[in-house]
Amino acid sequence: MRQKILVTGGAGYIGSHTCVELLAADYDVVVVDNFSNSKPAALDRIAQISGRSVLWHEGDLRDRALLQRVFSQYAFAGVLHCAGLKAIAEAQREPLRYYQHNLEASLTLLDAMAAHDVRRMVFSSSATVYGEGARVPYREEAPLAPNTVYGRSKMMVEDVLHDLVQSDPSWHIGILRYFNPVGAHPSGLIGEDARGSVNNLMPHLCQVAIGKRAELPIFGHDYPTPDGTGVRDYLHVMDVAEGHVKTLQYLATESGLLTLNLGTGRGYSVLEVVRAFERASGKRVPSRYVPRRQGDLASYYADATRASSVLGWHAKRDLSEMCADAWRWQSNNPDGYI
Ligand code: NAD
Ligand code: UFG
């Protein structure tokens, strides 16, 4: 009998790649997703890659009746909680919606888990919880001071998980703080289907290369970094997916709370990413310097040693592979999932 894992937001970018890794590790996967930022087609593609299907239920995590039905139907061994909203600027404009989908949805999910005695969860958090004050490279024990609504919504869920484990040590909780996941499954069948206004660097690069946008705006070139552009810790989404499976496996026997950075431990500047992308895609990407984007930090990257010492996880794929896989996905699927 395979263990069943619930993946919330499993049709999304991180969730879909994680489903592929779960299936490869011989778990059964059940997805709950409201498809607010994804399409069911992603789940068909996962099945195409894996040769095994994913069971899924369309619905919102805040719907208690839905969760009651799903948790009654399957005996879950654990939950990967990837569902959530993630657009930083949108969150500043619509804080209530973000707290509802990120915080309220998590509380409702945890309630359902407790009611059905499912106490193993991996939560998708973000490096953005560290905020401005922390020393680079960010270590997990650095104080948290997020400077955005989105970041605070993640920190609040982390606080809830911390309090939960304090009150009842029989929970097995993993918090994964991702740095900048990019790239796609090497098949080119699943990837980041960026909809609406694209804000992040890699999807924007892809859209310029495919001809949907004329040029890449580079937000600031006067940062205190080697070439003046912002520096981030980009890591391949398949490494992120593997990190989830390893954390889930670790939590099968270890209780309490485990908080880990998922990053490579090194940063690349915007210009370095642009050059790597041009080499990988064979496309020239016109770009233009524009003023700094509000809220952006100059430079940060992970101290990734804890994930390595606790899980034996480290990011294996380099920047050229991240760019090549992102481009394969984009060029094979110019309009995303249709
Ligand atoms: P995504 O938007 O591609 O996937 C999120 C999925 O959750 C979508 O399929 C969406 O339809 C679903 N969803 C949203 N609200 C829901 C709700 N209330 N009920 C049910 N389904 C809901 O985003 P992603 O990039 O895959 O991110 C996954 C998680 O990782 C998010 O929590 C995000 O905050 C976090 N994260 C992402 C990044 C990144 O750069 N992609 C970085 C750090 C953290
Ligand atoms: N950038 C550009 N032009 C663009 C887009 C981005 O120059 O069109 C620059 C940014 O200024 C930054 C870098 O590229 O220096 C990376 O920007 P992203 O928007 O891709 O990523 P961020 O680091 O700003 O944010 C990402 C996620 C957040 C998450 C954070 C956590 O989008 O959800 O990482 O580390 F919170």
Coordinates of C-alpha atoms and ligand atoms in Angstrom, one line a residue:
M1 CA 0.0 0.0 0.0
R2 CA 1.4 3.4 -1.0
Q3 CA 1.2 6.3 1.4
K4 CA -1.2 9.0 0.3
I5 CA 0.0 12.6 0.5
L6 CA -2.3 15.6 0.2
V7 CA -0.7 18.4 -1.9
T8 CA -2.6 21.7 -1.5
G9 CA -2.0 24.0 -4.5
G10 CA -0.7 20.9 -6.4
A11 CA -1.6 22.4 -9.8
G12 CA 0.6 25.4 -9.2
Y13 CA 4.3 25.9 -10.0
I14 CA 6.0 24.4 -7.0
G15 CA 3.1 22.0 -6.3
S16 CA 3.1 20.4 -9.7
H17 CA 6.9 19.7 -9.7
T18 CA 6.6 18.3 -6.2
C19 CA 3.8 16.0 -7.3
V20 CA 6.2 14.6 -9.9
E21 CA 8.8 13.9 -7.3
L22 CA 6.3 12.4 -4.9
L23 CA 5.0 10.0 -7.5
A24 CA 8.6 9.1 -8.4
A25 CA 9.2 8.3 -4.7
D26 CA 6.2 6.0 -4.9
Y27 CA 3.7 8.0 -2.9
D28 CA 0.1 8.4 -4.1
V29 CA -0.9 12.0 -4.5
V30 CA -4.2 13.8 -3.9
V31 CA -4.4 17.5 -4.9
V32 CA -6.8 20.2 -3.6
D33 CA -6.6 23.4 -5.6
N34 CA -9.1 26.1 -6.4
F35 CA -7.3 26.8 -9.7
S36 CA -7.2 30.5 -9.0
N37 CA -3.7 30.6 -10.4
S38 CA -3.4 27.3 -12.2
K39 CA -5.2 25.0 -14.6
P40 CA -6.2 21.3 -14.2
A41 CA -4.2 20.7 -17.4
A42 CA -1.1 20.8 -15.2
L43 CA -2.4 17.6 -13.5
D44 CA -2.7 15.8 -16.8
R45 CA 0.9 16.8 -17.6
I46 CA 2.1 15.4 -14.3
A47 CA 0.4 12.1 -15.2
Q48 CA 2.0 12.2 -18.6
I49 CA 5.5 12.6 -17.0
S50 CA 4.9 10.1 -14.2
G51 CA 2.8 7.4 -15.9
R52 CA 0.5 7.6 -12.9
S53 CA -2.5 9.7 -12.2
V54 CA -3.1 12.3 -9.6
L55 CA -6.4 12.3 -7.7
W56 CA -7.8 15.8 -7.4
H57 CA -10.5 17.9 -5.9
E58 CA -11.4 21.4 -7.0
G59 CA -12.1 23.7 -4.2
D60 CA -10.9 26.3 -1.7
L61 CA -9.0 25.4 1.4
R62 CA -11.1 27.7 3.5
D63 CA -14.1 25.4 2.7
R64 CA -14.4 23.3 5.8
A65 CA -17.0 21.0 4.3
L66 CA -14.7 20.2 1.4
L67 CA -11.8 19.5 3.7
Q68 CA -14.0 17.3 5.9
R69 CA -15.0 15.3 2.8
V70 CA -11.5 14.9 1.5
F71 CA -10.0 14.0 4.8
S72 CA -12.8 11.4 5.4
Q73 CA -12.2 9.9 2.0
Y74 CA -8.4 9.3 2.2
A75 CA -6.1 8.2 5.1
F76 CA -3.3 10.8 4.5
A77 CA 0.2 10.1 5.7
G78 CA 1.0 13.8 5.4
V79 CA 0.3 17.1 3.8
L80 CA 2.4 19.4 1.6
H81 CA 0.9 22.8 1.9
C82 CA 1.8 24.7 -1.2
A83 CA -1.4 26.6 -1.8
G84 CA -1.4 30.3 -1.4
L85 CA -1.2 33.7 -3.0
K86 CA 2.3 35.1 -3.7
A87 CA 2.2 38.4 -5.7
I88 CA 3.9 40.9 -3.4
A89 CA 2.5 44.2 -4.9
E90 CA -1.0 42.7 -5.1
A91 CA -0.8 41.7 -1.4
Q92 CA 0.0 45.3 -0.5
R93 CA -3.2 46.4 -2.2
E94 CA -5.4 43.5 -1.0
P95 CA -4.1 42.5 2.5
L96 CA -7.4 40.9 3.6
R97 CA -7.5 38.6 0.6
Y98 CA -3.9 37.6 1.2
Y99 CA -4.4 36.9 4.9
Q100 CA -7.6 34.9 4.0
H101 CA -5.8 32.7 1.5
N102 CA -2.5 32.4 3.2
L103 CA -3.4 32.5 7.0
E104 CA -7.1 31.6 7.2
A105 CA -6.7 28.8 4.7
S106 CA -3.8 27.4 6.7
L107 CA -5.8 27.5 10.0
T108 CA -8.7 25.7 8.3
L109 CA -6.4 23.0 6.9
L110 CA -4.6 22.5 10.3
D111 CA -8.0 22.1 12.0
A112 CA -9.0 19.4 9.5
M113 CA -5.6 17.7 10.0
A114 CA -6.0 17.7 13.7
A115 CA -9.6 16.4 13.5
H116 CA -8.4 13.5 11.4
D117 CA -5.2 12.8 13.3
V118 CA -2.9 13.8 10.4
R119 CA 0.0 15.5 12.0
R120 CA 2.7 15.7 9.4
M121 CA 3.0 18.8 7.3
V122 CA 5.5 20.6 5.1
F123 CA 4.7 24.3 4.7
S124 CA 5.8 26.5 1.7
S125 CA 7.4 29.5 3.3
S126 CA 9.7 32.1 1.8
A127 CA 13.1 33.8 2.3
T128 CA 11.1 37.0 2.3
V129 CA 10.3 36.4 6.0
Y130 CA 13.8 37.5 7.0
G131 CA 13.3 41.1 5.8
E132 CA 15.9 43.8 5.7
G133 CA 17.7 43.5 9.0
A134 CA 19.1 40.0 8.7
R135 CA 22.8 39.4 7.9
V136 CA 23.6 37.7 4.6
P137 CA 23.8 34.8 4.1
Y138 CA 20.5 34.3 5.9
R139 CA 20.6 31.6 8.6
E140 CA 17.4 30.0 9.8
E141 CA 17.7 31.4 13.3
A142 CA 18.0 35.0 12.1
P143 CA 15.2 37.2 13.5
L144 CA 12.2 37.6 11.2
A145 CA 11.1 41.0 10.1
P146 CA 9.3 40.8 6.8
N147 CA 8.6 44.2 5.2
T148 CA 5.5 43.2 3.1
V149 CA 2.0 41.9 3.7
Y150 CA 2.9 38.7 1.8
G151 CA 6.0 38.2 4.0
R152 CA 4.0 38.8 7.1
S153 CA 1.3 36.3 6.0
K154 CA 4.0 33.7 5.7
M155 CA 5.6 34.6 9.1
M156 CA 2.1 34.4 10.8
V157 CA 1.7 30.9 9.5
E158 CA 5.2 30.0 10.8
D159 CA 4.2 31.4 14.2
V160 CA 1.0 29.3 14.2
L161 CA 3.0 26.2 13.4
H162 CA 5.5 27.0 16.1
D163 CA 2.8 27.5 18.7
L164 CA 1.1 24.3 17.6
V165 CA 4.2 22.2 18.1
Q166 CA 4.8 23.9 21.5
S167 CA 1.3 22.9 22.6
D168 CA 1.5 19.4 21.2
P169 CA 4.9 17.9 20.3
S170 CA 3.3 15.0 18.4
W171 CA 3.1 17.2 15.3
H172 CA 5.7 16.7 12.7
I173 CA 6.1 20.1 10.9
G174 CA 8.6 21.2 8.3
I175 CA 8.9 24.9 7.3
L176 CA 10.7 25.3 4.0
R177 CA 11.9 28.9 3.2
Y178 CA 12.5 28.9 -0.5
F179 CA 14.8 31.5 -2.0
N180 CA 14.1 32.1 -5.7
P181 CA 12.8 28.9 -7.4
V182 CA 13.1 29.0 -11.2
G183 CA 13.4 26.6 -14.1
A184 CA 11.0 23.7 -15.0
H185 CA 10.9 19.9 -15.3
P186 CA 13.4 18.9 -18.0
S187 CA 10.5 17.3 -20.1
G188 CA 9.2 20.8 -20.8
L189 CA 5.7 19.6 -20.0
I190 CA 5.3 21.5 -16.7
G191 CA 6.6 24.9 -15.7
E192 CA 5.7 28.3 -14.3
D193 CA 2.6 29.4 -16.0
A194 CA 2.8 33.1 -15.1
R195 CA -0.5 34.7 -15.7
G196 CA -1.6 38.4 -15.5
S197 CA 1.1 40.9 -15.0
V198 CA 4.4 39.0 -14.8
N199 CA 6.7 40.4 -12.0
N200 CA 9.5 37.9 -11.5
L201 CA 12.7 37.9 -13.4
M202 CA 12.7 34.4 -15.0
P203 CA 9.2 34.5 -16.4
H204 CA 9.8 38.0 -17.6
L205 CA 13.0 36.9 -19.4
C206 CA 11.1 34.1 -21.0
Q207 CA 8.4 36.4 -22.3
V208 CA 10.9 38.7 -23.9
A209 CA 12.7 35.8 -25.5
I210 CA 9.5 34.5 -26.9
G211 CA 8.5 37.9 -28.3
K212 CA 5.6 38.7 -25.9
R213 CA 7.4 41.6 -24.4
A214 CA 9.8 44.0 -26.1
E215 CA 12.5 44.3 -23.4
L216 CA 13.4 43.4 -19.8
P217 CA 13.3 46.2 -17.3
I218 CA 16.3 45.9 -15.0
F219 CA 15.2 47.4 -11.7
G220 CA 18.1 49.4 -10.5
H221 CA 21.8 49.3 -11.4
D222 CA 23.2 51.3 -8.5
Y223 CA 23.0 48.7 -5.8
P224 CA 26.1 48.0 -3.7
T225 CA 26.7 44.7 -5.6
P226 CA 29.5 43.8 -8.0
D227 CA 27.7 45.0 -11.1
G228 CA 25.1 47.2 -9.5
T229 CA 22.1 45.0 -10.1
G230 CA 20.2 43.0 -7.5
V231 CA 21.6 39.6 -6.3
R232 CA 19.4 36.6 -5.5
D233 CA 19.8 32.9 -4.7
Y234 CA 18.1 31.2 -7.7
L235 CA 17.5 27.5 -7.4
H236 CA 16.0 24.9 -9.7
V237 CA 12.4 24.0 -9.0
M238 CA 13.3 20.3 -9.2
D239 CA 15.7 20.8 -6.4
V240 CA 12.9 22.4 -4.4
A241 CA 10.7 19.5 -5.2
E242 CA 13.3 17.0 -4.0
G243 CA 13.7 19.1 -0.8
H244 CA 10.0 18.5 -0.1
V245 CA 10.2 14.8 -0.5
K246 CA 13.3 14.6 1.7
T247 CA 11.6 16.7 4.4
L248 CA 8.5 14.6 4.3
Q249 CA 10.6 11.4 4.7
Y250 CA 12.5 12.9 7.5
L251 CA 9.3 13.9 9.3
A252 CA 8.0 10.3 9.1
T253 CA 10.1 9.6 12.2
E254 CA 11.1 13.0 13.6
S255 CA 8.5 15.0 15.4
G256 CA 8.6 18.7 16.3
L257 CA 9.4 21.6 14.1
L258 CA 12.1 21.7 11.4
T259 CA 12.8 25.0 9.7
L260 CA 15.1 25.0 6.6
N261 CA 16.3 27.3 4.0
L262 CA 16.1 25.9 0.4
G263 CA 18.7 27.8 -1.6
T264 CA 22.0 27.1 -3.3
G265 CA 24.0 29.3 -0.9
R266 CA 25.2 31.6 -3.6
G267 CA 23.8 34.7 -5.4
Y268 CA 23.6 35.8 -9.0
S269 CA 23.0 39.3 -10.2
V270 CA 20.3 40.2 -12.7
L271 CA 23.0 40.7 -15.4
E272 CA 24.5 37.3 -14.7
V273 CA 21.1 35.7 -15.1
V274 CA 20.4 37.6 -18.3
R275 CA 23.7 36.4 -19.8
A276 CA 23.1 32.8 -18.7
F277 CA 19.6 32.9 -20.1
E278 CA 20.9 34.2 -23.5
R279 CA 23.5 31.5 -23.7
A280 CA 21.0 28.7 -22.8
S281 CA 18.2 29.9 -25.1
G282 CA 20.3 31.2 -28.0
K283 CA 18.1 34.3 -27.9
R284 CA 19.2 37.9 -27.3
V285 CA 17.2 39.6 -24.6
P286 CA 17.0 43.4 -25.0
S287 CA 17.0 45.1 -21.6
R288 CA 16.9 48.6 -20.2
Y289 CA 17.8 50.0 -16.8
V290 CA 14.9 51.5 -14.9
P291 CA 14.7 52.8 -11.4
R292 CA 14.8 50.4 -8.4
R293 CA 11.6 48.5 -7.7
Q294 CA 10.1 49.6 -4.4
G295 CA 10.7 47.1 -1.5
D296 CA 13.6 45.2 -3.3
L297 CA 16.7 44.5 -1.3
A298 CA 20.2 44.7 -2.9
S299 CA 21.5 41.2 -2.2
Y300 CA 20.6 38.1 -0.3
Y301 CA 21.2 34.4 -0.5
A302 CA 20.8 31.4 1.8
D303 CA 23.1 29.7 4.3
A304 CA 22.0 26.3 3.0
T305 CA 24.1 24.2 5.4
R306 CA 21.2 23.1 7.7
A307 CA 19.3 21.4 4.9
S308 CA 22.5 19.6 4.0
S309 CA 23.4 18.5 7.5
V310 CA 19.9 17.5 8.5
L311 CA 18.5 16.1 5.3
G312 CA 21.5 15.5 3.1
W313 CA 19.8 17.8 0.6
H314 CA 21.7 20.3 -1.5
A315 CA 20.8 22.0 -4.8
K316 CA 22.3 20.0 -7.6
R317 CA 21.3 22.0 -10.7
D318 CA 23.2 25.0 -11.9
L319 CA 22.1 28.3 -13.4
S320 CA 22.6 27.2 -17.0
E321 CA 20.3 24.2 -16.3
M322 CA 17.7 26.5 -14.6
C323 CA 17.7 28.7 -17.7
A324 CA 17.7 25.9 -20.3
D325 CA 14.7 24.2 -18.6
A326 CA 12.8 27.5 -18.1
W327 CA 13.3 28.2 -21.8
R328 CA 12.3 24.7 -22.9
W329 CA 9.0 25.0 -21.0
Q330 CA 8.3 28.5 -22.4
S331 CA 9.2 27.7 -26.0
N332 CA 7.2 24.4 -26.0
N333 CA 4.2 26.2 -24.3
P334 CA 4.2 29.8 -25.4
D335 CA 0.8 30.4 -24.0
G336 CA 1.2 28.2 -20.9
Y337 CA -1.4 25.6 -20.2
I338 CA -4.3 26.0 -22.6
Ligands
NAD1 P1 1.3 29.1 -7.7 O1 0.4 30.3 -7.7 O2 1.8 28.6 -8.9 O3 0.6 27.9 -6.9 C1 -0.3 28.1 -5.8 C2 -1.5 27.2 -6.0 O4 -2.4 27.4 -4.9 C3 -2.3 27.6 -7.3 O5 -2.5 26.4 -8.1 C4 -3.6 28.2 -6.8 O6 -4.6 28.0 -7.7 C5 -3.7 27.5 -5.4 N1 -4.5 28.2 -4.4 C6 -4.3 29.5 -4.0 N2 -5.1 29.8 -3.0 C7 -5.9 28.7 -2.8 C8 -6.9 28.4 -1.8 N3 -7.4 29.3 -0.9 N4 -7.4 27.1 -1.9 C9 -7.0 26.2 -2.8 N5 -6.0 26.5 -3.7 C10 -5.4 27.7 -3.7 O7 2.5 29.5 -6.7 P2 3.9 28.7 -6.4 O8 5.0 29.5 -7.0 O9 3.7 27.3 -6.8 O10 4.0 28.8 -4.9 C11 3.6 27.8 -4.0 C12 3.8 28.2 -2.6 O11 5.2 28.5 -2.4 C13 3.0 29.5 -2.2 O12 2.6 29.3 -0.9 C14 4.1 30.6 -2.3 O13 3.8 31.6 -1.4 C15 5.3 29.8 -1.9 N6 6.6 30.4 -2.4 C16 6.8 30.5 -3.7 C17 7.9 31.1 -4.2 C18 8.2 31.3 -5.7 O14 9.0 32.0 -6.1 N7 7.4 30.6 -6.6 C19 8.9 31.6 -3.3 C20 8.7 31.4 -2.0 C21 7.6 30.8 -1.5
UFG2 N1 14.1 42.0 -11.6 C1 14.4 42.8 -12.7 N2 13.4 42.9 -13.7 C2 12.3 42.2 -13.7 C3 12.0 41.3 -12.6 C4 12.9 41.3 -11.5 O1 15.4 43.5 -12.7 O2 11.5 42.3 -14.6 C5 15.1 41.8 -10.5 C6 14.6 42.3 -9.1 O3 14.8 43.6 -8.9 C7 15.5 41.4 -8.2 C8 15.7 40.1 -9.1 O4 15.4 40.5 -10.4 O5 16.7 42.0 -8.1 C9 14.7 39.0 -8.7 O6 13.4 39.5 -8.7 P1 12.1 38.5 -8.6 O7 10.9 39.4 -8.7 O8 12.3 37.4 -9.6 O9 12.2 37.8 -7.2 P2 12.3 38.5 -5.7 O10 13.6 38.2 -5.1 O11 11.9 39.9 -5.8 O12 11.1 37.8 -5.0 C10 11.0 36.3 -5.0 C11 9.5 35.9 -5.0 C12 8.8 36.3 -3.7 C13 9.6 35.8 -2.6 C14 11.0 36.1 -2.6 C15 11.7 35.4 -1.5 O13 8.9 36.5 -6.1 O14 7.6 35.7 -3.7 O15 11.6 35.8 -3.9 O16 13.0 35.4 -1.6 F1 9.1 36.3 -1.4

